[in-house]
Short mmCIF file of C-alpha atoms in Angstrom, two decimals:
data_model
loop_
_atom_site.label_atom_id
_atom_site.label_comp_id
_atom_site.label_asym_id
_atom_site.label_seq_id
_atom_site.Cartn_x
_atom_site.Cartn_y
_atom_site.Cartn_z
CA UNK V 1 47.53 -14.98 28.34
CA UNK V 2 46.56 -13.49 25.08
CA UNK V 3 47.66 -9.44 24.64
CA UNK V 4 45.51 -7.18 22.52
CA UNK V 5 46.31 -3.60 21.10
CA UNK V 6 43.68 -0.80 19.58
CA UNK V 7 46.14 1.19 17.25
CA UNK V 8 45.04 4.19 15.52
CA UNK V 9 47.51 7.37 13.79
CA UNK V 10 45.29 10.01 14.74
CA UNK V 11 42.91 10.94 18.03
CA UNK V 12 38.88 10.51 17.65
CA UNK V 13 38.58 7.72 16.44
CA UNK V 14 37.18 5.52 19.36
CA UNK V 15 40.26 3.74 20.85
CA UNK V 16 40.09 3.77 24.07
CA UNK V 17 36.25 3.61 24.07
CA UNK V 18 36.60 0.22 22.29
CA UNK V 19 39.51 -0.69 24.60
CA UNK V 20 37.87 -0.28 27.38
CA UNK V 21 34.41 -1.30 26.85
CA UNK V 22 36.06 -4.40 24.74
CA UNK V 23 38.12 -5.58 28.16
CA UNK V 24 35.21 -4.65 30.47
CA UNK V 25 32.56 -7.54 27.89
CA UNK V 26 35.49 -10.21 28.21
CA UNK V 27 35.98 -9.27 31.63
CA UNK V 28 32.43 -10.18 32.43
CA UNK V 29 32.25 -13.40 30.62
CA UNK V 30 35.29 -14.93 31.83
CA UNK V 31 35.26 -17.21 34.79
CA UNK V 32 37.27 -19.10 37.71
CA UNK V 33 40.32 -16.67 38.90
CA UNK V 34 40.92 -14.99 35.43
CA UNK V 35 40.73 -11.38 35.00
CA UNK V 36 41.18 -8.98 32.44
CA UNK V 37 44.08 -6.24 32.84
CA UNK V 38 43.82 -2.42 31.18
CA UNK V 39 47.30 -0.59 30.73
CA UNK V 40 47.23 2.72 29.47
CA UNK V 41 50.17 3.72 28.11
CA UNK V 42 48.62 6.92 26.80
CA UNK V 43 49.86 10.25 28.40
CA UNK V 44 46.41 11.37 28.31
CA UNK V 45 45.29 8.66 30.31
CA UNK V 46 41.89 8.36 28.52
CA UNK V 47 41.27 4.90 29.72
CA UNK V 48 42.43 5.40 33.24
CA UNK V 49 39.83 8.91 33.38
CA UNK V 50 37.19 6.47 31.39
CA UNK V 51 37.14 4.15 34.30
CA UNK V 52 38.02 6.13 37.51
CA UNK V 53 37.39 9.67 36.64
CA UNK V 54 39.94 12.81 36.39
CA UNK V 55 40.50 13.53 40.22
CA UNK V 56 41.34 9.44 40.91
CA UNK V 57 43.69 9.82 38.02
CA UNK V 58 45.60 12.79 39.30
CA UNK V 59 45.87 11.79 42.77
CA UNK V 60 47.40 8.26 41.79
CA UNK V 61 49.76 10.10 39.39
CA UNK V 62 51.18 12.31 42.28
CA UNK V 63 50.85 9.11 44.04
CA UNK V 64 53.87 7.48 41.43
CA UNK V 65 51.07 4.75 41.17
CA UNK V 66 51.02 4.36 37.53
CA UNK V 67 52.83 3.07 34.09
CA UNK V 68 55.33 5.53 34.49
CA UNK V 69 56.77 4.18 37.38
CA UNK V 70 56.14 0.60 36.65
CA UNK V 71 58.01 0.57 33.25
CA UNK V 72 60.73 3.06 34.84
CA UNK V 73 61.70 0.42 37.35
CA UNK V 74 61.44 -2.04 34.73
CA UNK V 75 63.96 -0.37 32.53
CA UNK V 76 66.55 0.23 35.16
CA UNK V 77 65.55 -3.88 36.19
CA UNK V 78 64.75 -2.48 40.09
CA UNK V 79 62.73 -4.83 42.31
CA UNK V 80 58.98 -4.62 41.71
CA UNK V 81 55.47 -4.73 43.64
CA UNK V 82 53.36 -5.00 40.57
CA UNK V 83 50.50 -5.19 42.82
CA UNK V 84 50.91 -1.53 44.10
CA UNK V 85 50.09 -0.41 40.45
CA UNK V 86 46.95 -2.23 39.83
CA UNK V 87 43.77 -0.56 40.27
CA UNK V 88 40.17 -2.12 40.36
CA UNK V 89 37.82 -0.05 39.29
CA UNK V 90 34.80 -1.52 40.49
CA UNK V 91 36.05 -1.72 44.14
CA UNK V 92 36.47 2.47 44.10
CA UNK V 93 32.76 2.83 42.51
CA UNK V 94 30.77 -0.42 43.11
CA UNK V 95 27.50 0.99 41.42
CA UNK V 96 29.81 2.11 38.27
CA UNK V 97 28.68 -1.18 36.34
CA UNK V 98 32.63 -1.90 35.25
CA UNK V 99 33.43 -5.73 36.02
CA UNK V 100 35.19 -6.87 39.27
CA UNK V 101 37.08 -8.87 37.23
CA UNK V 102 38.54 -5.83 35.45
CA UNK V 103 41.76 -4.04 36.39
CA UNK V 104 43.65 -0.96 34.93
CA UNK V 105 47.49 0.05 35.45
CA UNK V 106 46.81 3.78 35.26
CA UNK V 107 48.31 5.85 32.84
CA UNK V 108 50.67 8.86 33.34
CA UNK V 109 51.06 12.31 31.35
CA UNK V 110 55.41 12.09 32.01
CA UNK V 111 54.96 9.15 29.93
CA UNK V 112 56.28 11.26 27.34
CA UNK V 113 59.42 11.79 28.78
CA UNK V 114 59.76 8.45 29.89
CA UNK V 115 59.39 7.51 25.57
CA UNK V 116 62.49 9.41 25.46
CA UNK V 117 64.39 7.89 27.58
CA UNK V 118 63.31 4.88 27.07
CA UNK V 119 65.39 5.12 23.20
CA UNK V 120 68.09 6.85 24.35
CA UNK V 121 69.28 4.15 27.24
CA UNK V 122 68.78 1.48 24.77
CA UNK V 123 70.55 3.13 21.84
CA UNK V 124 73.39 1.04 22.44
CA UNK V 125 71.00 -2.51 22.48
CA UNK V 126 69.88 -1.46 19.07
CA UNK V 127 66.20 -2.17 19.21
CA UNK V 128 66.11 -3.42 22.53
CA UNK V 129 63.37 -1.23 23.41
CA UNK V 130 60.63 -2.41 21.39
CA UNK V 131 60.21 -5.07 24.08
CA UNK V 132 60.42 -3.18 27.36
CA UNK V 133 56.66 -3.75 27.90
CA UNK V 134 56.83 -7.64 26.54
CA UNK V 135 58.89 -8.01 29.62
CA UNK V 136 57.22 -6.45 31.60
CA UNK V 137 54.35 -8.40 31.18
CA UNK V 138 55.85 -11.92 31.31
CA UNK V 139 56.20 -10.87 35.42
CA UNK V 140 52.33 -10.11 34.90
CA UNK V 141 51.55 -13.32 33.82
CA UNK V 142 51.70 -14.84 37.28
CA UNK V 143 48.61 -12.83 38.01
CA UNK V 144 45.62 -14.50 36.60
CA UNK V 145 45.42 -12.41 33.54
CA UNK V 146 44.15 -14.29 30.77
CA UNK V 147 43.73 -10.93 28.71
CA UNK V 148 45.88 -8.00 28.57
CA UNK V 149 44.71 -4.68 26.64
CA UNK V 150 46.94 -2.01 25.87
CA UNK V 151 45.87 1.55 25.11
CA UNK V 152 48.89 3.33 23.45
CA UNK V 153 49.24 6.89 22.35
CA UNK V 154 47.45 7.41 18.88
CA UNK V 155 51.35 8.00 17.30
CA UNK V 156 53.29 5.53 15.42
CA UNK V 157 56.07 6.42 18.00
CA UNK V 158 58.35 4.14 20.44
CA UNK V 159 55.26 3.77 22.71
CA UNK V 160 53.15 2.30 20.13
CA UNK V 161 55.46 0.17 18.66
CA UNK V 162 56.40 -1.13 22.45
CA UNK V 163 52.77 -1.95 22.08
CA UNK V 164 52.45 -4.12 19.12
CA UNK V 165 56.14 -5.79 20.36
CA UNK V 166 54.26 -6.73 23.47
CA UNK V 167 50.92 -7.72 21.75
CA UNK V 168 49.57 -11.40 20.37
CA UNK V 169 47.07 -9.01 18.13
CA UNK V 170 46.29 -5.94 17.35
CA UNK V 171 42.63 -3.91 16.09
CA UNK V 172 42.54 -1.34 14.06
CA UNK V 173 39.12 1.48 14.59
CA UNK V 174 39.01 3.59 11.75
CA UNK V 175 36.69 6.36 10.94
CA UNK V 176 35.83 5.79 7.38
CA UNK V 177 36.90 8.70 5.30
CA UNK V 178 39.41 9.71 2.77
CA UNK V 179 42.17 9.80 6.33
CA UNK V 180 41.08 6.19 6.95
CA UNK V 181 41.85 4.71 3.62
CA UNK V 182 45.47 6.31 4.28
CA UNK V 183 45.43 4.91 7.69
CA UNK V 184 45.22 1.51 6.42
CA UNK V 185 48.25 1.90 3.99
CA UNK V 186 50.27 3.25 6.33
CA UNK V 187 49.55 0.21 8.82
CA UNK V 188 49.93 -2.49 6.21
CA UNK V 189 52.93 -1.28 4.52
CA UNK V 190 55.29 0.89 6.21
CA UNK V 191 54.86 0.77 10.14
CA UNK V 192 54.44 -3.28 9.80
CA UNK V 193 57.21 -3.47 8.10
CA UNK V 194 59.64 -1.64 9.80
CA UNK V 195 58.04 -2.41 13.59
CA UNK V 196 57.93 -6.14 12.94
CA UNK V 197 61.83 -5.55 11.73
CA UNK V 198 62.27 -4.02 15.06
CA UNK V 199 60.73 -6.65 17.25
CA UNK V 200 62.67 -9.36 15.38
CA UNK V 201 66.02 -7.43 16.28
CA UNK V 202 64.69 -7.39 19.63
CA UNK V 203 64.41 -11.30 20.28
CA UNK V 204 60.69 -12.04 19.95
CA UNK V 205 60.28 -14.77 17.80
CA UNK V 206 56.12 -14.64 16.89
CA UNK V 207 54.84 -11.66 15.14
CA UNK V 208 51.71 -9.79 16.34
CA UNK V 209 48.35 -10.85 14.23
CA UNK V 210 45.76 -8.40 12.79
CA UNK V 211 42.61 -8.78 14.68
CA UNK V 212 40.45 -6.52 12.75
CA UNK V 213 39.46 -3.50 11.51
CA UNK V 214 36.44 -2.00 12.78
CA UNK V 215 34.65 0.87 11.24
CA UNK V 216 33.73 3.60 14.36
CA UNK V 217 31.98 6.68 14.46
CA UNK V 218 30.02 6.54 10.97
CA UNK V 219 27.47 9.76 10.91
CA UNK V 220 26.21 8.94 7.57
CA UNK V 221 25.56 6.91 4.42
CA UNK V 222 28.44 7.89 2.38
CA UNK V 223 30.64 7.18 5.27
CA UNK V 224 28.76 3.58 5.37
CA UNK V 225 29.43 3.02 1.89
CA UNK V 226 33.16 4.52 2.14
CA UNK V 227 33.61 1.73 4.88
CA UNK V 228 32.28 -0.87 1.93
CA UNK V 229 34.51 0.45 -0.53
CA UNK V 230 37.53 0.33 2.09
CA UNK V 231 36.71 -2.86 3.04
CA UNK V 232 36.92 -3.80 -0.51
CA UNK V 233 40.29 -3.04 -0.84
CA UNK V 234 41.69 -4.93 2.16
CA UNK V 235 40.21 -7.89 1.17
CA UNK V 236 43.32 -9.74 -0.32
CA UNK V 237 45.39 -8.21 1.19
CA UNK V 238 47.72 -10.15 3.47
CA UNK V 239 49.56 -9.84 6.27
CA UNK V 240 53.11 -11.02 6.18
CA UNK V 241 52.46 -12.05 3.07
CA UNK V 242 50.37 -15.20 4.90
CA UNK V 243 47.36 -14.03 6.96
CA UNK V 244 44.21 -12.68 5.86
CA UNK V 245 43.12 -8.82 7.54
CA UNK V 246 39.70 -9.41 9.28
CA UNK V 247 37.41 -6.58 8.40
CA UNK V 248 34.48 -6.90 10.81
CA UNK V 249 30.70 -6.74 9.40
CA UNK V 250 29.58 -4.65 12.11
CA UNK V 251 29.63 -0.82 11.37
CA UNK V 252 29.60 1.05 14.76
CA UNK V 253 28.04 4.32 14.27
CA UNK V 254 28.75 7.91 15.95
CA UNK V 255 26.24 7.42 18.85
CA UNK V 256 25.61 9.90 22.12
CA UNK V 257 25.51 6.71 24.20
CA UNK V 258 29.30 6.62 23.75
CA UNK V 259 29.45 10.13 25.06
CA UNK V 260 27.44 9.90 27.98
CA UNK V 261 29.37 6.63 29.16
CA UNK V 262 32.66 8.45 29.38
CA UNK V 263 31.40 11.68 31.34
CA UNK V 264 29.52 9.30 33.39
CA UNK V 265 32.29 7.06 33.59
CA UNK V 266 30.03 3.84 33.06
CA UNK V 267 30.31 1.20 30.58
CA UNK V 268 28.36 1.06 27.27
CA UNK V 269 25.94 -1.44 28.76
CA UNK V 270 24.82 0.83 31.59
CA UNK V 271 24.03 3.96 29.91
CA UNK V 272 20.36 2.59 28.26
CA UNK V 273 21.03 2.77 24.34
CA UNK V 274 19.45 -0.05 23.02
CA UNK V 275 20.64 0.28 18.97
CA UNK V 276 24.12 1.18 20.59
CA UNK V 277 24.26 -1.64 22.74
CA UNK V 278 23.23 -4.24 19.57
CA UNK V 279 25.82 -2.54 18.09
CA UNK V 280 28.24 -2.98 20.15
CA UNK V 281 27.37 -6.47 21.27
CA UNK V 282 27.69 -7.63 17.72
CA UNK V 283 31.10 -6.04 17.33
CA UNK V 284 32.09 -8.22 20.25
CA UNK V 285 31.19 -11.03 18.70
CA UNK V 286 33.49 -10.72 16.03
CA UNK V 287 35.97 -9.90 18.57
CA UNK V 288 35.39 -12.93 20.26
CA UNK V 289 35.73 -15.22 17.29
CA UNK V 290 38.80 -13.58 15.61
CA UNK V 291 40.75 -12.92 18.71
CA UNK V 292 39.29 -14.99 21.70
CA UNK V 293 38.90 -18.12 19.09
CA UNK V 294 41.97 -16.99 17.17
CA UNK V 295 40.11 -17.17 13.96
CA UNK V 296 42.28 -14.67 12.91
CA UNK V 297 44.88 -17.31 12.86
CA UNK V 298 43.15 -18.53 9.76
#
């Protein structure tokens, strides 16, 4: 079971939409009993509305049927029916297009008050609670999920970094301006450093791997040739001081295709944009070699 993170600093810059139309390609081309899992740990529940529209969303929130629960009962180590939180898309809207082999654990707007909580209980553990999620998900395991994708807040708070402790890699979708070349020092250098700190203290002996960075949501030339420039910078750069950053060739541009999926709550595929769908596709492909393939491994 291989877990993958989209991390960002900042909203709008195509997170979830990759996230979700990312899982809901694998999900389609994977075969036997696997499936591919969605959790949204975002308390605006972006991927959960993406996939099952607002009204589903509300109703299994007042329902307790989400993260919030799930990772409340984890914390206070109460039995659990992980099954009760899963939600399959496709069987609520059949002619939605999203994979039958996809399924989301719906996010939760008191999320946020769960974050606090969440440090304050383990204040005593030290960092304990950098890998709440990681254990949650070792009881997921036993459900056929050969990929997990987690859809965190777009903070550098205790949610994210429960994220990356729970995560084999992580992407990174940045919009490429004069924010996004900030974004990249802030991943590289300080939240790495101290987050990986924190997941050491916490017991996990592997360290999450960069997966990529993908350029989103270009409008223009000089944001094309910003990306260049950006990407010219990373290269060298290493993670850990060992492994290469990916920067994927693909530039993913700002699109209405992307729009009209999420109020029509279809994936990318479905909506009829042929130059967004080659983008997209070859974006996957990069996906698939770096992460799937672990050429990111080196």
């Amino acid at each position: 079971m291989k877990v993958v993170t989209f991390l960002s600093v900042k909203g709008g810059v195509g997170k979830t939409t990759l996230t979700v139309n990312t899982a809901n390609e694998l999900a389609t081309k994977i075969g036997g009993s696997d499936k591919v899992l969605i959790i949204d740990l975002d308390a605006q529940a972006g991927a959960s509305v993406y996939l099952l529209g607002y009204d589903q969303q509300q109703a299994l929130e007042k329902q307790n049927q989400t993260i919030h629960e799930l990772l409340d009962k984890t914390i206070n180590n109460q039995d659990l029916n992980i099954s009760k939180y899963i939600i399959n898309p496709y069987k609520t809207n059949p002619s939605s297009g999203w994979s039958p082999r996809l399924d989301i654990i719906v996010g939760d707007s008191r999320i946020i008050d769960l974050e606090r909580e969440i440090i304050s209980r383990s204040a005593a553990k030290g960092f304990g609670w950098s890998l709440i999620l990681y254990q949650l998900l070792t009881k997921l395991s036993q459900l056929n999920y050969s990929f997990i994708f987690i859809d965190p807040p777009a903070t550098l708070g205790a949610l994210s970094r429960m994220a990356l402790g729970a995560s084999n890699y992580f992407l990174i979708p940045l919009i490429p301006d004069d924010f996004g070349r900030v974004t990249v020092g802030m991943f590289t250098k300080d939240f790495f450093n101290q987050a990986v700190v924190e997941i050491a203290l916490a017991g996990r002996q592997d360290r999450p791997l960069c997966g990529g960075i993908v350029f989103n949501k270009i409008k223009t030339s000089t944001q094309a040739k910003i990306a260049d420039e950006i990407a010219d910078e990373i290269r060298g750069k290493k993670l850990y001081d060992k492994y290469s950053i990916p920067v994927y060739k693909t530039k993913l541009y700002d699109r209405i295709a992307y729009v009209k999926s999420l109020e029509e709550h279809k994936p990318l595929y479905k909506i009829g944009d042929k130059k967004a769908g080659e983008e997209f596709q070859s974006f996957f492909n990069e996906f698939y070699d770096y992460v799937v393939r672990d050429k990111a491994k080196g």
